[in-house]
mmCIF file of C-alpha atoms in Angstrom:
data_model
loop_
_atom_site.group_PDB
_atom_site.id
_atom_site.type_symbol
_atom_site.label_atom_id
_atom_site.label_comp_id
_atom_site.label_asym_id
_atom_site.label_seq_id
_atom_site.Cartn_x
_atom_site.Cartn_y
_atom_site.Cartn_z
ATOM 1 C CA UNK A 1 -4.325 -19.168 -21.620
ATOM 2 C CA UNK A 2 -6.468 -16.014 -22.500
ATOM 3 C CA UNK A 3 -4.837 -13.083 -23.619
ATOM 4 C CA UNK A 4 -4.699 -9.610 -21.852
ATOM 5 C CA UNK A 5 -4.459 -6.000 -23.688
ATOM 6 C CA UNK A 6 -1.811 -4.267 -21.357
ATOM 7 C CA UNK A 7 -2.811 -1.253 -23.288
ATOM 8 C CA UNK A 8 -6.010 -1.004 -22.103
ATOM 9 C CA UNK A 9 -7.780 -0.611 -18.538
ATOM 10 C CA UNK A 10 -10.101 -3.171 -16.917
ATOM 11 C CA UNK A 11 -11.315 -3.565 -13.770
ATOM 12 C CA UNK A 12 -8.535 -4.647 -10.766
ATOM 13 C CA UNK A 13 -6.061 -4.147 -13.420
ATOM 14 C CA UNK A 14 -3.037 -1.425 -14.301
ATOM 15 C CA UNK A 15 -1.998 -0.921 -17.898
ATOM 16 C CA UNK A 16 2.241 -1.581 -17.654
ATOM 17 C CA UNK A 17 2.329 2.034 -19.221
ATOM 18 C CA UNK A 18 0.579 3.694 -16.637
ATOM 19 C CA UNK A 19 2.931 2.624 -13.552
ATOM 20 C CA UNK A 20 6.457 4.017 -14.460
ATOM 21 C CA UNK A 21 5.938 7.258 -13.878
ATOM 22 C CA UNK A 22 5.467 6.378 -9.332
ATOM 23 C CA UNK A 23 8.172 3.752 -9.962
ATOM 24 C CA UNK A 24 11.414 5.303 -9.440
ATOM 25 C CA UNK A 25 10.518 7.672 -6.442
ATOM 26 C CA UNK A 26 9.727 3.903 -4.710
ATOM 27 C CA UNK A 27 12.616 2.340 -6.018
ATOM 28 C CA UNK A 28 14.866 5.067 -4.670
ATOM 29 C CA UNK A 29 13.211 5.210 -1.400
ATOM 30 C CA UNK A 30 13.388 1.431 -1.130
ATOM 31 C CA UNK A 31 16.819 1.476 -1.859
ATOM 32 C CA UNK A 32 17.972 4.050 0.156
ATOM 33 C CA UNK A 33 16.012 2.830 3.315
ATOM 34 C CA UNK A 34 17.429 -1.049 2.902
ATOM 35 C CA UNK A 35 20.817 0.539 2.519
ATOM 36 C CA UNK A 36 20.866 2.377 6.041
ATOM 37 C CA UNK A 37 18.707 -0.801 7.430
ATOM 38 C CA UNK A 38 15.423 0.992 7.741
ATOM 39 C CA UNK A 39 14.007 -2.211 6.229
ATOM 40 C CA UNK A 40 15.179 -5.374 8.072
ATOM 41 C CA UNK A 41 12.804 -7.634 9.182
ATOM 42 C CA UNK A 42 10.671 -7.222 6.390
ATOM 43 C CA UNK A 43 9.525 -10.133 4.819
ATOM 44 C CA UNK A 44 8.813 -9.978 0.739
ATOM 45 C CA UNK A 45 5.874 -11.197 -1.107
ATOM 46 C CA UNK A 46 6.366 -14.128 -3.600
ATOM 47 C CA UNK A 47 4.810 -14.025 -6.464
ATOM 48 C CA UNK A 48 1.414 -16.047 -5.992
ATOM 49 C CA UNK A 49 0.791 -13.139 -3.095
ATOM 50 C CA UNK A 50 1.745 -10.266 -5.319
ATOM 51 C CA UNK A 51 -0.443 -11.955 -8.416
ATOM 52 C CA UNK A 52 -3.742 -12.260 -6.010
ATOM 53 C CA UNK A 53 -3.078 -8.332 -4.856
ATOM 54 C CA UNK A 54 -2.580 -7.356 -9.015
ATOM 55 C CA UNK A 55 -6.341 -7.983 -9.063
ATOM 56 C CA UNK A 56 -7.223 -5.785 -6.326
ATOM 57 C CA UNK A 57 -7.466 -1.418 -6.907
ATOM 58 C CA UNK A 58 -3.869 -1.161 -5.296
ATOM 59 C CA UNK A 59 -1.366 1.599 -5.633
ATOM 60 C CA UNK A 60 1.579 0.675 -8.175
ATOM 61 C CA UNK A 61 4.173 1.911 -5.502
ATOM 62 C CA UNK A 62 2.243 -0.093 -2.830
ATOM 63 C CA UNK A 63 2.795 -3.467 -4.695
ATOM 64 C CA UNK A 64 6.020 -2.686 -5.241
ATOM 65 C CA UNK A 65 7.198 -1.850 -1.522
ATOM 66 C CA UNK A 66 5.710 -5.426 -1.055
ATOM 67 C CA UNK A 67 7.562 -7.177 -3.517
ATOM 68 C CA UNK A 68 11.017 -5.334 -3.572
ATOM 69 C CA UNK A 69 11.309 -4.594 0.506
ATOM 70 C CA UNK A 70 7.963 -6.531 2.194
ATOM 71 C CA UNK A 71 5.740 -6.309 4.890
ATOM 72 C CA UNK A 72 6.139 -6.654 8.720
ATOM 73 C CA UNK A 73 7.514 -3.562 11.533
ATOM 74 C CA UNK A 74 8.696 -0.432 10.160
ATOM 75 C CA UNK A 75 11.153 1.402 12.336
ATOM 76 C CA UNK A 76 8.492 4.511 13.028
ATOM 77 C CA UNK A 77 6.776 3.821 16.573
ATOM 78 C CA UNK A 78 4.987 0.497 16.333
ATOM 79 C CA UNK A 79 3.999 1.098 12.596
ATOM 80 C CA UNK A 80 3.825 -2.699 10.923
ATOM 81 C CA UNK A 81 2.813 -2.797 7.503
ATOM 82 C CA UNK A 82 0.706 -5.935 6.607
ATOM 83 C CA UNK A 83 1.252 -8.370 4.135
ATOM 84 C CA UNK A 84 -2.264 -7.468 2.313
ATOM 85 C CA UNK A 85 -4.813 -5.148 2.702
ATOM 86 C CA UNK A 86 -7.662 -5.669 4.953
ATOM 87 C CA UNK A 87 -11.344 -4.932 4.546
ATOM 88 C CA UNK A 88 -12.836 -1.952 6.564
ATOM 89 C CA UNK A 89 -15.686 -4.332 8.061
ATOM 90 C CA UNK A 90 -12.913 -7.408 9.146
ATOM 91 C CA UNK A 91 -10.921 -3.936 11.295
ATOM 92 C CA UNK A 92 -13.791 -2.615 12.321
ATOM 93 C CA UNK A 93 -17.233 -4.738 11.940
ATOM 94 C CA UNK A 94 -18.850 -1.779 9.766
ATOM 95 C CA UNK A 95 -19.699 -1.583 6.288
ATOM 96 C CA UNK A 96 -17.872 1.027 4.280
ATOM 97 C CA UNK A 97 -18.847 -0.146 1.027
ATOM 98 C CA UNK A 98 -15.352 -1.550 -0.468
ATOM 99 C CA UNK A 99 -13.907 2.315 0.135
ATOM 100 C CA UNK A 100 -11.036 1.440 1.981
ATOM 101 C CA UNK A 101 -8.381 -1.195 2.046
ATOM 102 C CA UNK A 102 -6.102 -0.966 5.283
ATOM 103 C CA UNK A 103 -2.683 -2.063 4.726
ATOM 104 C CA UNK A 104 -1.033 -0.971 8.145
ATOM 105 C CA UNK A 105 -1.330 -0.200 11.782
ATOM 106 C CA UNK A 106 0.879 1.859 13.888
ATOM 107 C CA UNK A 107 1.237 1.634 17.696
ATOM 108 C CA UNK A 108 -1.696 4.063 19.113
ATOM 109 C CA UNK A 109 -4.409 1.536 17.429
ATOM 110 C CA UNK A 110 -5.151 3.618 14.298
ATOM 111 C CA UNK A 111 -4.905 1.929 10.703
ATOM 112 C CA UNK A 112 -3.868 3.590 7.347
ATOM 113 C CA UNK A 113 -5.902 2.732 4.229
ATOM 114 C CA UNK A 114 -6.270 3.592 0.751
ATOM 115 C CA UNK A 115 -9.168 5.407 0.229
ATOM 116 C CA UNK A 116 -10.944 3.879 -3.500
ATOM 117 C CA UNK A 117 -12.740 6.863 -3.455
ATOM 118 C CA UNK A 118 -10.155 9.215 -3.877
ATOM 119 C CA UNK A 119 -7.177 8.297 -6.132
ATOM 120 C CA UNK A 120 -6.484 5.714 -3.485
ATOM 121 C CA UNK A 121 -4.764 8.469 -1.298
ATOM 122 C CA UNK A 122 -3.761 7.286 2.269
ATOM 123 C CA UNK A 123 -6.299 8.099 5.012
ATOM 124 C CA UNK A 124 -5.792 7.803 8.662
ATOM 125 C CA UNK A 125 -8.399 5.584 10.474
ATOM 126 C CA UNK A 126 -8.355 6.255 14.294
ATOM 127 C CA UNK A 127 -9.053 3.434 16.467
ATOM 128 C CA UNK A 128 -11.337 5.769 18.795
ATOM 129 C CA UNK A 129 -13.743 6.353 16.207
ATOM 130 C CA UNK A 130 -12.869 10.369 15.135
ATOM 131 C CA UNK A 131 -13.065 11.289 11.794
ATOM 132 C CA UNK A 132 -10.990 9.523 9.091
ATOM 133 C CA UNK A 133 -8.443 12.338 8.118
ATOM 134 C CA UNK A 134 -6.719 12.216 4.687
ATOM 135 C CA UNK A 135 -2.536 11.870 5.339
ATOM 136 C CA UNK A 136 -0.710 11.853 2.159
ATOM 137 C CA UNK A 137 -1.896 11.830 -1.490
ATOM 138 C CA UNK A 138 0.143 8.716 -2.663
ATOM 139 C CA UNK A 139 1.969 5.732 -1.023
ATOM 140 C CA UNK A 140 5.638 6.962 -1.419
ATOM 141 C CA UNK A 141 5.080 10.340 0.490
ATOM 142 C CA UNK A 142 3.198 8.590 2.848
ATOM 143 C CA UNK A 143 6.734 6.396 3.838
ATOM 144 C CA UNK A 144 9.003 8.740 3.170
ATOM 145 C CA UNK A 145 6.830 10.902 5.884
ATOM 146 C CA UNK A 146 7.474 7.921 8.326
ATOM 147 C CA UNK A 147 11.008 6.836 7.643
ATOM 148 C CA UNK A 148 13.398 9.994 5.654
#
């Protein structure tokens, strides 16, 4: 078995020391929101799902909404969150170049995607073809815009 420098960044991968900081604000939201039952019906990710999204440019926070609460219907107007992300060209059958990987839908038709371009901040993709508008600048404001 080869040998991995936590310490040190490579591609598809997040030094442990670099992910506390988002952490708690996730874990807090997470509990909160399974406590008041904002989160049943979610199904988690085991741990060969959460392993093959490690080697994809995800959000800490992201990967750990996944593994701690899950994916599947949110209770904020048709919004499901999905398992993994999606390519741009599967969504839509257009190149982006790898810029964005969609992770939910909500009920008008639009996805939500994290934009590789930009700090992975959450973008809004409408499903009539208007601009892509930035929404939040990280994961955990991004929910706690949809459920608090």
């Amino acid at each position: 078995m080869q040998e991995v420098d936590t310490t040190k960044l490579m591609a598809g991968f997040v030094p442990l020391g670099t992910i506390r900081p988002v952490l708690p604000a996730i874990e807090e939201c997470i509990t909160r929101w399974r406590d008041d039952g904002r989160l049943d019906g979610l199904l988690r990710l085991g741990a060969e799902e959460l392993l093959a999204l490690c080697r994809d440019e995800l959000p800490a926070d992201y990967l750990r909404f996944l593994s701690e609460a899950g994916a599947g219907p949110l209770p904020a107007d048709g919004f499901v969150m999905f398992c993994c992300p999606l390519d741009f060209d599967e969504v839509y059958g257009r190149d982006d170049g790898g810029r964005y990987a969609i992770f939910a839908t909500d009920g008008s038709g639009a996805c939500y995607a994290f934009d590789r371009m930009d700090a992975l901040a959450v973008v809004r993709i409408p499903a009539t073809g208007e601009p892509i508008t930035p929404v939040d600048g990280d994961f955990t404001a991004f929910l706690s815009g949809l459920l608090d």
